[in-house]
Coordinates of C-alpha atoms and ligand atoms in Angstrom, one line a residue:
M1 CA -45.0 22.1 -68.4
E2 CA -41.9 24.0 -69.3
H3 CA -39.7 22.6 -66.5
R4 CA -41.2 19.1 -66.5
K5 CA -38.7 16.7 -64.8
K6 CA -37.4 13.5 -66.4
P7 CA -36.8 10.2 -64.5
E8 CA -33.1 10.9 -64.4
D9 CA -33.8 14.2 -62.5
L10 CA -35.4 12.5 -59.6
R11 CA -33.9 13.1 -56.2
S12 CA -34.4 9.4 -55.3
N13 CA -32.0 8.4 -58.1
R14 CA -29.1 9.1 -55.8
W15 CA -30.2 6.2 -53.7
L16 CA -31.8 3.9 -56.2
T17 CA -30.2 4.0 -59.6
A18 CA -26.5 4.7 -59.0
T19 CA -24.0 2.0 -59.8
D20 CA -22.0 2.0 -56.6
M21 CA -22.2 -0.5 -53.7
R22 CA -24.5 1.7 -51.6
A23 CA -27.1 1.8 -54.4
F24 CA -26.8 -2.0 -54.6
G25 CA -27.7 -2.0 -50.9
H26 CA -30.7 0.3 -51.4
R27 CA -32.1 -1.8 -54.2
S28 CA -31.5 -5.1 -52.6
R29 CA -33.3 -3.9 -49.5
A30 CA -36.3 -2.7 -51.5
K31 CA -36.3 -6.2 -53.1
Q32 CA -36.2 -7.6 -49.5
M33 CA -39.6 -6.0 -49.0
G34 CA -41.0 -7.7 -52.1
Y35 CA -40.7 -4.9 -54.6
S36 CA -39.3 -5.5 -58.0
I37 CA -37.2 -3.1 -60.0
E38 CA -40.2 -2.3 -62.1
D39 CA -42.0 -1.0 -59.0
F40 CA -39.6 1.8 -58.3
A41 CA -37.0 2.4 -61.1
G42 CA -37.5 5.8 -62.7
K43 CA -40.6 6.5 -60.6
P44 CA -41.2 9.3 -58.2
V45 CA -40.9 8.0 -54.6
I46 CA -43.8 9.5 -52.7
A47 CA -43.5 9.7 -48.9
I48 CA -46.8 9.4 -47.1
V49 CA -46.1 11.0 -43.8
N50 CA -48.7 9.4 -41.5
T51 CA -49.5 10.7 -38.0
W52 CA -51.6 7.6 -37.1
S53 CA -51.3 5.9 -33.7
D54 CA -53.6 4.0 -31.4
L55 CA -53.8 7.1 -29.2
S56 CA -54.5 9.5 -32.1
S57 CA -58.3 9.4 -32.0
C58 CA -58.8 12.1 -34.6
H59 CA -56.7 10.1 -37.1
S60 CA -58.1 6.6 -36.5
H61 CA -59.0 6.3 -40.2
F62 CA -55.5 7.1 -41.4
R63 CA -54.4 3.5 -42.0
T64 CA -57.2 3.1 -44.6
R65 CA -56.5 6.6 -46.0
A66 CA -52.8 5.8 -46.4
E67 CA -53.8 2.8 -48.5
E68 CA -56.1 5.0 -50.6
I69 CA -53.3 7.5 -51.2
K70 CA -51.0 4.6 -52.2
R71 CA -53.6 3.5 -54.7
G72 CA -53.5 6.9 -56.3
V73 CA -49.7 7.0 -56.3
W74 CA -49.5 3.6 -58.0
Q75 CA -52.1 4.6 -60.6
A76 CA -50.1 7.7 -61.5
G77 CA -46.9 5.8 -61.9
G78 CA -45.2 6.6 -58.5
F79 CA -43.8 4.5 -55.8
P80 CA -45.5 5.1 -52.4
V81 CA -43.7 4.7 -49.1
E82 CA -45.4 5.2 -45.8
L83 CA -43.4 7.0 -43.1
P84 CA -44.9 7.2 -39.6
A85 CA -44.3 10.5 -37.8
M86 CA -45.1 11.6 -34.3
P87 CA -48.9 11.7 -33.9
V88 CA -49.2 14.9 -31.9
N89 CA -52.7 14.3 -30.6
E90 CA -54.5 17.0 -28.7
T91 CA -56.2 14.8 -26.2
F92 CA -53.6 12.5 -24.6
M93 CA -50.3 14.3 -24.9
K94 CA -49.1 16.1 -21.8
P95 CA -48.1 18.5 -20.6
S96 CA -49.2 20.1 -23.8
P97 CA -49.1 18.9 -27.4
M98 CA -47.8 22.3 -28.4
L99 CA -44.5 21.3 -26.7
Y100 CA -44.2 18.7 -29.5
R101 CA -45.3 20.7 -32.6
N102 CA -41.7 21.6 -33.4
F103 CA -40.7 18.1 -32.7
L104 CA -43.1 16.9 -35.4
A105 CA -41.8 19.7 -37.7
M106 CA -38.2 18.6 -37.2
E107 CA -39.1 14.9 -37.6
T108 CA -41.0 15.6 -40.9
E109 CA -38.1 17.6 -42.3
E110 CA -35.5 15.1 -41.4
L111 CA -37.5 12.1 -42.5
L112 CA -37.7 13.6 -45.9
R113 CA -34.1 14.8 -46.1
S114 CA -32.5 11.6 -45.0
Q115 CA -34.4 9.2 -47.3
P116 CA -35.0 8.7 -51.0
V117 CA -38.1 10.8 -51.4
D118 CA -39.2 12.9 -54.4
G119 CA -42.6 14.2 -53.2
V120 CA -44.7 14.0 -50.1
V121 CA -48.3 13.7 -48.9
L122 CA -48.8 14.9 -45.4
M123 CA -51.5 13.3 -43.3
G124 CA -52.7 15.4 -40.4
G125 CA -55.6 17.3 -39.0
C126 CA -55.6 17.1 -35.2
D127 CA -54.6 20.6 -34.0
K128 CA -50.7 20.7 -34.0
T129 CA -50.3 18.2 -36.8
T130 CA -51.2 20.6 -39.5
P131 CA -48.7 23.3 -38.6
G132 CA -46.0 20.8 -37.5
L133 CA -46.2 18.8 -40.8
L134 CA -46.3 21.9 -43.0
M135 CA -43.4 23.6 -41.2
G136 CA -41.2 20.6 -41.7
A137 CA -42.2 20.0 -45.3
I138 CA -41.8 23.6 -46.2
S139 CA -38.3 23.7 -44.8
M140 CA -37.4 20.6 -46.9
D141 CA -39.3 22.1 -49.9
L142 CA -40.1 19.0 -51.9
P143 CA -43.3 18.9 -53.9
T144 CA -46.0 18.5 -51.2
I145 CA -49.7 18.0 -50.7
Y146 CA -51.4 18.2 -47.4
L147 CA -54.2 15.7 -46.8
P148 CA -56.5 17.0 -44.1
A149 CA -58.1 14.4 -41.8
G150 CA -61.6 15.9 -42.1
P151 CA -63.9 16.7 -39.2
M152 CA -65.8 14.0 -37.3
L153 CA -69.6 13.8 -37.6
R154 CA -71.6 16.1 -35.4
G155 CA -72.2 14.9 -31.9
N156 CA -75.6 14.0 -30.6
W157 CA -77.3 14.1 -27.2
N158 CA -81.0 14.0 -26.6
G159 CA -81.6 15.2 -30.1
Q160 CA -79.3 18.1 -29.7
A161 CA -76.2 18.6 -31.8
L162 CA -73.0 18.6 -29.7
G163 CA -69.8 20.3 -30.7
S164 CA -66.3 19.1 -29.7
G165 CA -64.8 21.1 -26.9
T166 CA -67.4 24.0 -27.0
D167 CA -70.2 21.8 -25.6
V168 CA -67.8 20.2 -23.1
W169 CA -67.0 23.5 -21.6
K170 CA -70.6 24.6 -21.7
Y171 CA -72.1 21.5 -20.1
W172 CA -69.2 21.2 -17.6
A173 CA -70.1 24.7 -16.4
E174 CA -73.8 23.6 -16.1
K175 CA -72.8 20.4 -14.3
R176 CA -70.7 22.4 -11.8
A177 CA -73.7 24.8 -11.4
G178 CA -75.8 21.7 -10.5
N179 CA -78.0 21.8 -13.7
I180 CA -76.7 18.5 -15.3
S181 CA -76.8 15.2 -13.5
D182 CA -74.0 12.6 -13.5
C183 CA -76.2 10.4 -15.7
Q184 CA -76.7 13.1 -18.3
W185 CA -73.0 13.9 -18.2
S186 CA -72.3 10.3 -19.0
E187 CA -74.7 10.4 -21.9
I188 CA -72.9 13.4 -23.3
E189 CA -69.6 11.5 -23.0
D190 CA -71.2 8.8 -25.2
G191 CA -72.5 11.1 -27.9
I192 CA -69.9 13.9 -28.3
A193 CA -67.3 12.1 -30.4
R194 CA -69.1 9.6 -32.7
S195 CA -66.6 9.0 -35.6
A196 CA -63.1 9.3 -36.8
G197 CA -62.0 12.8 -37.6
H198 CA -60.8 15.9 -35.9
C199 CA -63.0 18.2 -33.7
M200 CA -66.0 19.4 -35.7
T201 CA -66.3 22.9 -34.3
M202 CA -64.4 25.7 -35.8
G203 CA -61.6 25.0 -33.4
T204 CA -57.9 24.8 -34.1
A205 CA -58.1 21.7 -36.3
S206 CA -60.8 23.0 -38.6
T207 CA -59.1 26.4 -38.7
M208 CA -55.7 25.1 -39.6
T209 CA -56.9 22.7 -42.3
A210 CA -59.0 25.5 -43.9
I211 CA -55.8 27.6 -43.8
A212 CA -53.7 24.8 -45.4
E213 CA -56.3 24.7 -48.2
T214 CA -56.4 28.4 -48.6
L215 CA -52.6 28.6 -48.7
G216 CA -52.8 26.3 -51.7
M217 CA -51.4 23.2 -50.0
S218 CA -54.5 21.0 -50.2
L219 CA -56.8 19.9 -53.0
P220 CA -59.8 22.3 -53.4
G221 CA -62.6 21.5 -51.0
A222 CA -60.5 18.8 -49.2
S223 CA -60.6 20.4 -45.7
S224 CA -64.4 20.4 -45.4
I225 CA -65.1 16.8 -46.2
P226 CA -66.1 14.8 -43.1
A227 CA -63.5 12.2 -42.2
V228 CA -65.9 9.2 -42.7
D229 CA -67.5 10.4 -45.9
A230 CA -66.7 8.3 -49.0
N231 CA -65.7 11.6 -50.7
H232 CA -62.8 11.7 -48.2
S233 CA -61.5 8.4 -49.5
R234 CA -61.7 9.6 -53.1
M235 CA -60.0 12.8 -52.2
A236 CA -57.2 10.7 -50.6
S237 CA -56.6 8.7 -53.8
Q238 CA -56.7 11.9 -55.8
C239 CA -53.9 13.3 -53.6
G240 CA -51.9 10.2 -54.5
R241 CA -52.4 10.8 -58.2
R242 CA -51.8 14.5 -58.0
I243 CA -48.6 14.3 -56.0
V244 CA -46.9 12.2 -58.7
E245 CA -47.8 14.9 -61.3
I246 CA -46.5 17.6 -59.0
V247 CA -43.1 15.9 -58.8
W248 CA -42.8 15.9 -62.6
E249 CA -43.9 19.5 -62.6
D250 CA -41.5 20.4 -59.8
L251 CA -44.2 22.4 -58.1
K252 CA -42.8 23.1 -54.5
P253 CA -44.1 24.9 -51.4
S254 CA -41.8 27.7 -52.2
N255 CA -43.6 28.3 -55.4
I256 CA -47.0 28.4 -53.6
L257 CA -46.4 30.1 -50.3
T258 CA -46.0 33.8 -51.1
E259 CA -46.9 36.8 -48.9
K260 CA -50.2 37.1 -50.8
A261 CA -51.0 33.4 -50.0
F262 CA -50.5 34.2 -46.3
E263 CA -52.7 37.3 -46.5
N264 CA -55.4 35.0 -48.0
A265 CA -54.9 32.6 -45.1
I266 CA -55.3 35.4 -42.5
T267 CA -58.5 36.7 -44.4
V268 CA -60.0 33.2 -44.3
D269 CA -59.0 32.8 -40.6
M270 CA -61.1 35.9 -39.9
A271 CA -64.0 34.9 -42.2
I272 CA -64.4 31.6 -40.5
G273 CA -64.0 33.0 -37.0
G274 CA -60.9 30.8 -36.6
T275 CA -59.0 30.0 -33.5
T276 CA -56.5 32.4 -31.9
N277 CA -54.0 29.5 -32.1
A278 CA -53.9 30.1 -35.9
I279 CA -51.9 33.3 -35.3
I280 CA -49.1 31.5 -33.6
H281 CA -49.1 28.7 -36.2
L282 CA -49.3 31.0 -39.2
V283 CA -46.4 33.1 -38.0
A284 CA -44.3 30.0 -37.6
I285 CA -45.3 28.5 -41.0
A286 CA -44.5 31.8 -42.7
G287 CA -41.2 32.0 -40.9
R288 CA -40.2 28.7 -42.6
V289 CA -40.4 30.5 -46.0
G290 CA -38.7 33.6 -44.7
I291 CA -41.9 35.7 -44.5
K292 CA -42.3 37.7 -41.3
L293 CA -46.0 38.1 -40.3
N294 CA -46.5 40.6 -37.5
L295 CA -49.5 40.6 -35.2
K296 CA -50.8 43.9 -36.6
K297 CA -51.5 42.3 -39.9
F298 CA -54.0 40.0 -38.3
D299 CA -55.7 42.9 -36.6
D300 CA -55.8 45.0 -39.8
I301 CA -57.2 42.2 -41.9
S302 CA -59.7 41.4 -39.1
Q303 CA -61.0 44.9 -39.3
H304 CA -62.2 44.6 -42.9
T305 CA -63.1 40.9 -43.1
P306 CA -66.7 39.9 -42.1
M307 CA -67.0 36.7 -40.2
I308 CA -69.4 34.7 -42.4
A309 CA -69.1 31.1 -41.1
N310 CA -71.8 30.5 -38.6
L311 CA -70.0 27.8 -36.7
R312 CA -69.4 27.1 -33.0
P313 CA -67.8 28.4 -30.9
S314 CA -68.6 31.9 -32.4
G315 CA -71.7 30.7 -34.3
Q316 CA -74.3 28.0 -34.3
Y317 CA -73.5 25.1 -36.6
L318 CA -70.8 22.4 -37.0
M319 CA -68.4 21.3 -39.7
E320 CA -70.7 18.7 -41.1
D321 CA -73.3 21.4 -41.8
F322 CA -70.5 23.5 -43.3
Y323 CA -69.7 20.8 -45.8
Y324 CA -73.3 20.4 -46.8
A325 CA -73.6 24.2 -47.1
G326 CA -70.9 24.2 -49.8
G327 CA -67.7 24.0 -47.7
L328 CA -64.7 26.2 -47.8
R329 CA -64.9 26.7 -51.6
A330 CA -68.4 28.3 -51.2
L331 CA -67.0 30.5 -48.4
L332 CA -64.0 31.5 -50.5
K333 CA -66.3 32.4 -53.3
E334 CA -68.3 34.7 -51.0
I335 CA -65.2 36.7 -50.2
T336 CA -63.4 36.7 -53.5
E337 CA -63.0 40.5 -53.5
L338 CA -61.0 40.2 -50.3
L339 CA -58.6 37.5 -51.7
H340 CA -55.6 37.4 -54.0
L341 CA -57.1 35.0 -56.5
D342 CA -54.0 34.7 -58.6
C343 CA -52.1 32.6 -55.9
L344 CA -50.9 29.3 -57.2
T345 CA -52.0 26.1 -55.6
V346 CA -51.1 22.4 -55.6
T347 CA -53.6 21.8 -58.5
G348 CA -51.2 23.9 -60.7
Q349 CA -54.1 26.3 -61.0
T350 CA -54.8 29.5 -59.1
L351 CA -57.0 29.9 -56.1
G352 CA -59.5 31.7 -58.3
E353 CA -59.6 29.0 -60.9
N354 CA -60.1 26.4 -58.2
L355 CA -63.4 28.2 -57.2
E356 CA -65.1 27.7 -60.5
G357 CA -68.4 25.9 -59.9
A358 CA -68.4 26.5 -56.2
N359 CA -71.9 26.9 -54.8
L360 CA -73.4 28.3 -51.6
I361 CA -76.1 25.9 -50.6
N362 CA -77.1 27.1 -47.2
A363 CA -76.9 30.9 -46.6
D364 CA -77.5 30.5 -42.9
V365 CA -74.4 28.3 -42.3
I366 CA -72.2 30.3 -44.7
R367 CA -73.6 33.8 -44.6
P368 CA -73.5 36.2 -47.6
T369 CA -71.2 39.1 -46.8
N370 CA -74.2 41.4 -46.5
N371 CA -75.5 39.3 -43.6
P372 CA -72.5 38.2 -41.7
V373 CA -72.3 36.6 -38.2
S374 CA -70.1 39.5 -37.3
A375 CA -69.1 42.6 -39.4
K376 CA -65.5 42.2 -38.4
G377 CA -63.2 39.2 -38.0
G378 CA -62.6 37.3 -34.8
T379 CA -59.2 38.7 -33.7
A380 CA -58.0 41.8 -31.9
V381 CA -54.4 42.3 -30.9
L382 CA -53.8 44.2 -27.7
Y383 CA -50.8 46.1 -26.5
G384 CA -50.0 48.0 -23.3
N385 CA -47.7 47.9 -20.3
L386 CA -49.0 44.5 -19.5
A387 CA -48.3 43.1 -23.0
P388 CA -45.5 45.1 -24.6
N389 CA -45.1 42.5 -27.4
G390 CA -48.8 41.9 -27.8
A391 CA -51.7 39.8 -26.6
V392 CA -54.8 38.6 -28.4
I393 CA -58.5 38.2 -27.7
K394 CA -61.3 36.8 -29.8
P395 CA -64.1 39.4 -29.3
T396 CA -66.6 37.4 -31.3
A397 CA -66.5 34.6 -28.7
A398 CA -66.6 37.0 -25.7
S399 CA -69.5 38.6 -23.8
P400 CA -69.8 42.1 -25.4
H401 CA -70.2 43.9 -22.0
L402 CA -66.6 42.7 -21.0
L403 CA -64.8 44.1 -24.0
E404 CA -64.4 47.4 -22.2
H405 CA -63.7 46.5 -18.6
K406 CA -61.7 47.6 -15.6
G407 CA -61.4 45.3 -12.6
R408 CA -59.3 44.1 -9.8
A409 CA -56.9 41.2 -10.4
V410 CA -57.2 37.8 -8.7
V411 CA -53.8 36.3 -9.4
F412 CA -52.9 32.6 -9.7
K413 CA -49.2 32.0 -9.8
D414 CA -49.5 28.8 -11.9
Y415 CA -52.1 26.2 -12.9
D416 CA -51.7 24.2 -9.6
D417 CA -52.5 27.4 -7.6
L418 CA -55.5 28.0 -9.8
S419 CA -56.8 24.4 -9.3
V420 CA -56.4 24.7 -5.5
R421 CA -58.0 28.1 -5.0
I422 CA -60.5 28.8 -7.7
N423 CA -63.4 27.2 -5.9
D424 CA -62.4 28.3 -2.4
E425 CA -65.4 29.9 -0.7
D426 CA -63.1 32.5 0.8
L427 CA -61.6 33.6 -2.5
I428 CA -62.2 37.3 -2.8
V429 CA -63.7 37.5 -6.2
D430 CA -66.8 38.8 -7.9
E431 CA -68.1 39.0 -11.5
N432 CA -66.1 42.3 -12.0
S433 CA -62.8 40.8 -11.0
I434 CA -60.2 39.9 -13.6
L435 CA -58.7 36.4 -13.3
V436 CA -55.0 36.3 -14.0
L437 CA -53.0 33.2 -14.6
Q438 CA -49.1 33.4 -14.6
N439 CA -46.5 30.9 -15.8
A440 CA -48.6 29.3 -18.5
G441 CA -46.6 30.5 -21.6
P442 CA -44.3 28.8 -24.1
I443 CA -41.6 28.1 -21.5
G444 CA -43.6 28.5 -18.3
G445 CA -46.4 26.1 -19.1
P446 CA -44.3 24.5 -20.4
G447 CA -45.5 24.3 -24.0
M448 CA -48.1 27.1 -23.7
P449 CA -51.0 24.9 -22.8
E450 CA -54.6 25.7 -23.6
W451 CA -55.4 27.0 -20.1
G452 CA -56.4 30.5 -21.2
M453 CA -60.1 29.8 -20.7
L454 CA -59.7 29.8 -16.9
P455 CA -62.6 28.1 -15.1
L456 CA -64.9 30.4 -13.3
P457 CA -65.2 30.2 -9.5
Q458 CA -67.9 27.8 -8.4
K459 CA -69.7 30.4 -6.3
L460 CA -70.0 32.8 -9.3
L461 CA -71.3 30.0 -11.5
E462 CA -74.0 29.2 -9.0
K463 CA -74.9 32.9 -9.1
G464 CA -75.4 32.6 -12.9
V465 CA -72.1 34.2 -14.0
R466 CA -70.9 32.7 -17.3
D467 CA -68.1 35.0 -18.4
M468 CA -65.4 37.1 -16.8
V469 CA -62.2 38.8 -18.1
R470 CA -59.4 36.3 -17.9
I471 CA -55.7 37.1 -18.7
S472 CA -52.8 34.7 -19.3
D473 CA -49.8 33.9 -21.3
A474 CA -51.4 30.6 -22.2
R475 CA -53.3 29.7 -25.4
M476 CA -56.9 28.8 -25.6
S477 CA -58.5 25.9 -27.4
G478 CA -60.1 27.0 -30.6
T479 CA -63.3 25.5 -29.3
S480 CA -63.3 27.7 -26.2
Y481 CA -65.0 31.0 -25.6
G482 CA -65.2 33.9 -23.2
A483 CA -63.5 37.2 -22.6
C484 CA -60.0 35.6 -22.5
V485 CA -56.9 37.6 -23.2
L486 CA -54.3 35.2 -24.4
H487 CA -50.6 35.0 -25.6
V488 CA -49.5 37.8 -23.3
S489 CA -45.9 38.5 -24.3
P490 CA -43.3 38.4 -23.0
E491 CA -44.5 35.6 -20.9
S492 CA -44.3 35.7 -17.1
F493 CA -41.8 32.9 -16.7
V494 CA -39.1 35.0 -18.4
G495 CA -40.1 38.1 -16.4
G496 CA -42.7 39.7 -18.6
P497 CA -45.0 42.2 -16.9
L498 CA -47.6 39.6 -16.3
A499 CA -45.3 38.2 -13.7
L500 CA -45.5 41.5 -11.8
V501 CA -49.3 41.6 -11.4
R502 CA -50.4 41.4 -7.7
E503 CA -53.6 40.6 -6.1
G504 CA -56.0 43.6 -6.1
D505 CA -54.2 45.6 -8.8
F506 CA -56.5 47.2 -11.3
I507 CA -56.3 46.1 -14.9
E508 CA -57.9 47.9 -17.8
L509 CA -59.0 46.1 -21.0
S510 CA -60.2 48.1 -23.9
V511 CA -60.7 46.1 -27.0
S512 CA -61.9 49.2 -29.0
N513 CA -58.6 50.9 -28.2
R514 CA -56.6 47.6 -28.4
K515 CA -55.3 48.3 -24.9
L516 CA -54.2 46.1 -22.0
E517 CA -52.9 48.1 -19.0
L518 CA -51.8 47.3 -15.6
C519 CA -52.9 50.3 -13.6
I520 CA -49.7 50.9 -11.6
S521 CA -47.0 53.6 -12.0
D522 CA -43.9 53.1 -14.1
E523 CA -41.9 53.4 -10.8
E524 CA -43.9 50.7 -9.1
M525 CA -43.5 48.5 -12.2
E526 CA -39.7 48.9 -12.1
K527 CA -39.6 48.3 -8.4
R528 CA -41.5 45.0 -8.8
R529 CA -39.3 44.0 -11.8
A530 CA -36.2 44.5 -9.6
E531 CA -37.7 42.2 -7.0
W532 CA -38.7 39.5 -9.4
K533 CA -36.8 36.2 -9.2
P534 CA -36.7 33.8 -12.2
P535 CA -38.3 30.4 -11.4
A536 CA -36.1 27.3 -11.7
P537 CA -36.2 25.7 -15.2
Y538 CA -38.4 22.7 -15.7
Y539 CA -36.0 20.6 -17.7
A540 CA -32.3 19.8 -17.2
R541 CA -32.0 17.4 -20.1
G542 CA -33.8 15.9 -23.2
F543 CA -36.1 17.5 -25.6
G544 CA -37.6 19.7 -22.9
A545 CA -34.2 21.3 -22.4
L546 CA -33.7 21.8 -26.1
Y547 CA -37.2 23.3 -26.3
T548 CA -36.6 25.7 -23.4
A549 CA -33.3 26.9 -24.9
H550 CA -34.7 27.7 -28.3
V551 CA -38.4 28.3 -28.3
T552 CA -39.4 31.8 -29.3
Q553 CA -42.3 33.8 -27.8
A554 CA -45.8 33.8 -29.1
E555 CA -45.5 36.8 -31.5
E556 CA -42.7 34.9 -33.2
G557 CA -44.7 31.7 -33.6
C558 CA -43.0 29.7 -30.9
D559 CA -40.8 28.0 -33.5
F560 CA -37.3 27.2 -32.5
D561 CA -34.9 30.0 -33.4
F562 CA -32.6 27.7 -35.4
L563 CA -35.5 26.4 -37.6
H564 CA -36.5 29.8 -39.1
R565 CA -35.6 30.1 -42.8
G566 CA -31.8 30.5 -43.1
A567 CA -28.9 29.1 -45.0
E568 CA -29.7 26.0 -47.1
T569 CA -29.2 22.7 -45.4
P570 CA -27.2 20.4 -47.7
E571 CA -28.5 17.2 -49.1
P572 CA -27.0 14.1 -47.3
E573 CA -23.9 12.6 -48.6
I574 CA -24.3 8.9 -49.6
H575 CA -21.1 7.1 -48.9
Ligands
LIG606 FE1 -57.9 16.2 -32.3 FE2 -59.6 18.2 -31.3 S1 -58.7 16.5 -30.3 S2 -58.7 18.0 -33.3

């Protein structure tokens, strides 16, 4: 390579090879851990940022994978150091793991900045970990490879395949309707999460890891390998070998993450029927390299991208099937005419070059473009007086008859109100009503929880109703489905029009016209706005207060305003 680094160019030299007293301290402390000078002198120091914890169920194989990465790093002549980072796990963290995505991004960036590191392997997969790790590493801009956790094996109950999230919602609705017994529900609990790995539907985790690979930040094919497949271990050690090379080549995220790479990522998001959460995360990731993605770009690309991954929640199969069908490389090969194939990746080759030899093995799981699951992608962006800065819906996961709909609002002022009243026999609601949830956005949630798939009223479930129009400023799990309008912006907690909706108002949704309208006059809207009083803030101190002061709205990716790309942050002084 033309710009190949020499040992004396390594960033870690400032810590490890200087002749001053501080460098003496750094070397002596490396020796304290049992390393010899031969282990690290003149070698790229590779950070392995590991989001393992005892409560991070999707990453329970990461201790082993970290060792496999280290094996590769040693083989290639690097010096691996494992750095734990906040395991933002989707299941246990409250009030919402989204509250902590930016925390992980900050932690990742500062872990790398403050320590002697030349390159980094990021270990993530559970929903927020992919964007959080990438955002931080991109801002630091050291040579980086993203190691995706891989999906768990498909679930199993009574001979039926179970999908994470998607089948929870489905069978919970059946249980509430009286069609599933407590005993069967317990059997489903035993069978739905059978191995390490992230959710194996095309939820947020599978979407974001596919996006990381498409952006060029993972090894080709890495995101599709099931977590417990031996190929996943081999991919991990390959990441270790490759990251050392990338350091010498000085191949950094800023060389890879161009506007075209983000267009590829959006195209793939549509082709896989990816989660609506990807919009927020991609906007935030792009913001870290100074690229502004607006919502319209997602809708535009959606219009001419067929959805060809037949995966739940929009399709039939699960990620294990996707891997056996050829995985992401096979899918990318099917849509090559929609991609910028000349984008550089961590292999040092282009996206197009990485697809050589990719094979489509099962044309029902990954459909050819002339037989798609849906002719258009899975995202529509809505505007109107109810969402001046935008809202999104996933039409492929909604009941078609609800995509053009006008109905009366049933309004819940927050999630507690929803929980208390949704099953009230006296609630005035029918299948044509529109359920509205307020105060569930970035600040109001707080942390924009995945409440956007509002539960249906018990009495309607018992009547056989399985979908209704639902509107909120929340997000929705990538494994969820239904006619759910999400990310309404500005959010109600800061006085967006969603805060002004009242019980019985008519709301009109037209996905074909990309419209979301509250059917009241401008005068009435102004009158209500004048009467609106801001709620008291949730946090007076701590990270929550920092978050509230600096988080941006959904269309800006919910990153902190001070973390967008700006002036260079200086390297730390070593005194
Ligand atoms: Fe970790 Fe779904 S809970 S990816």
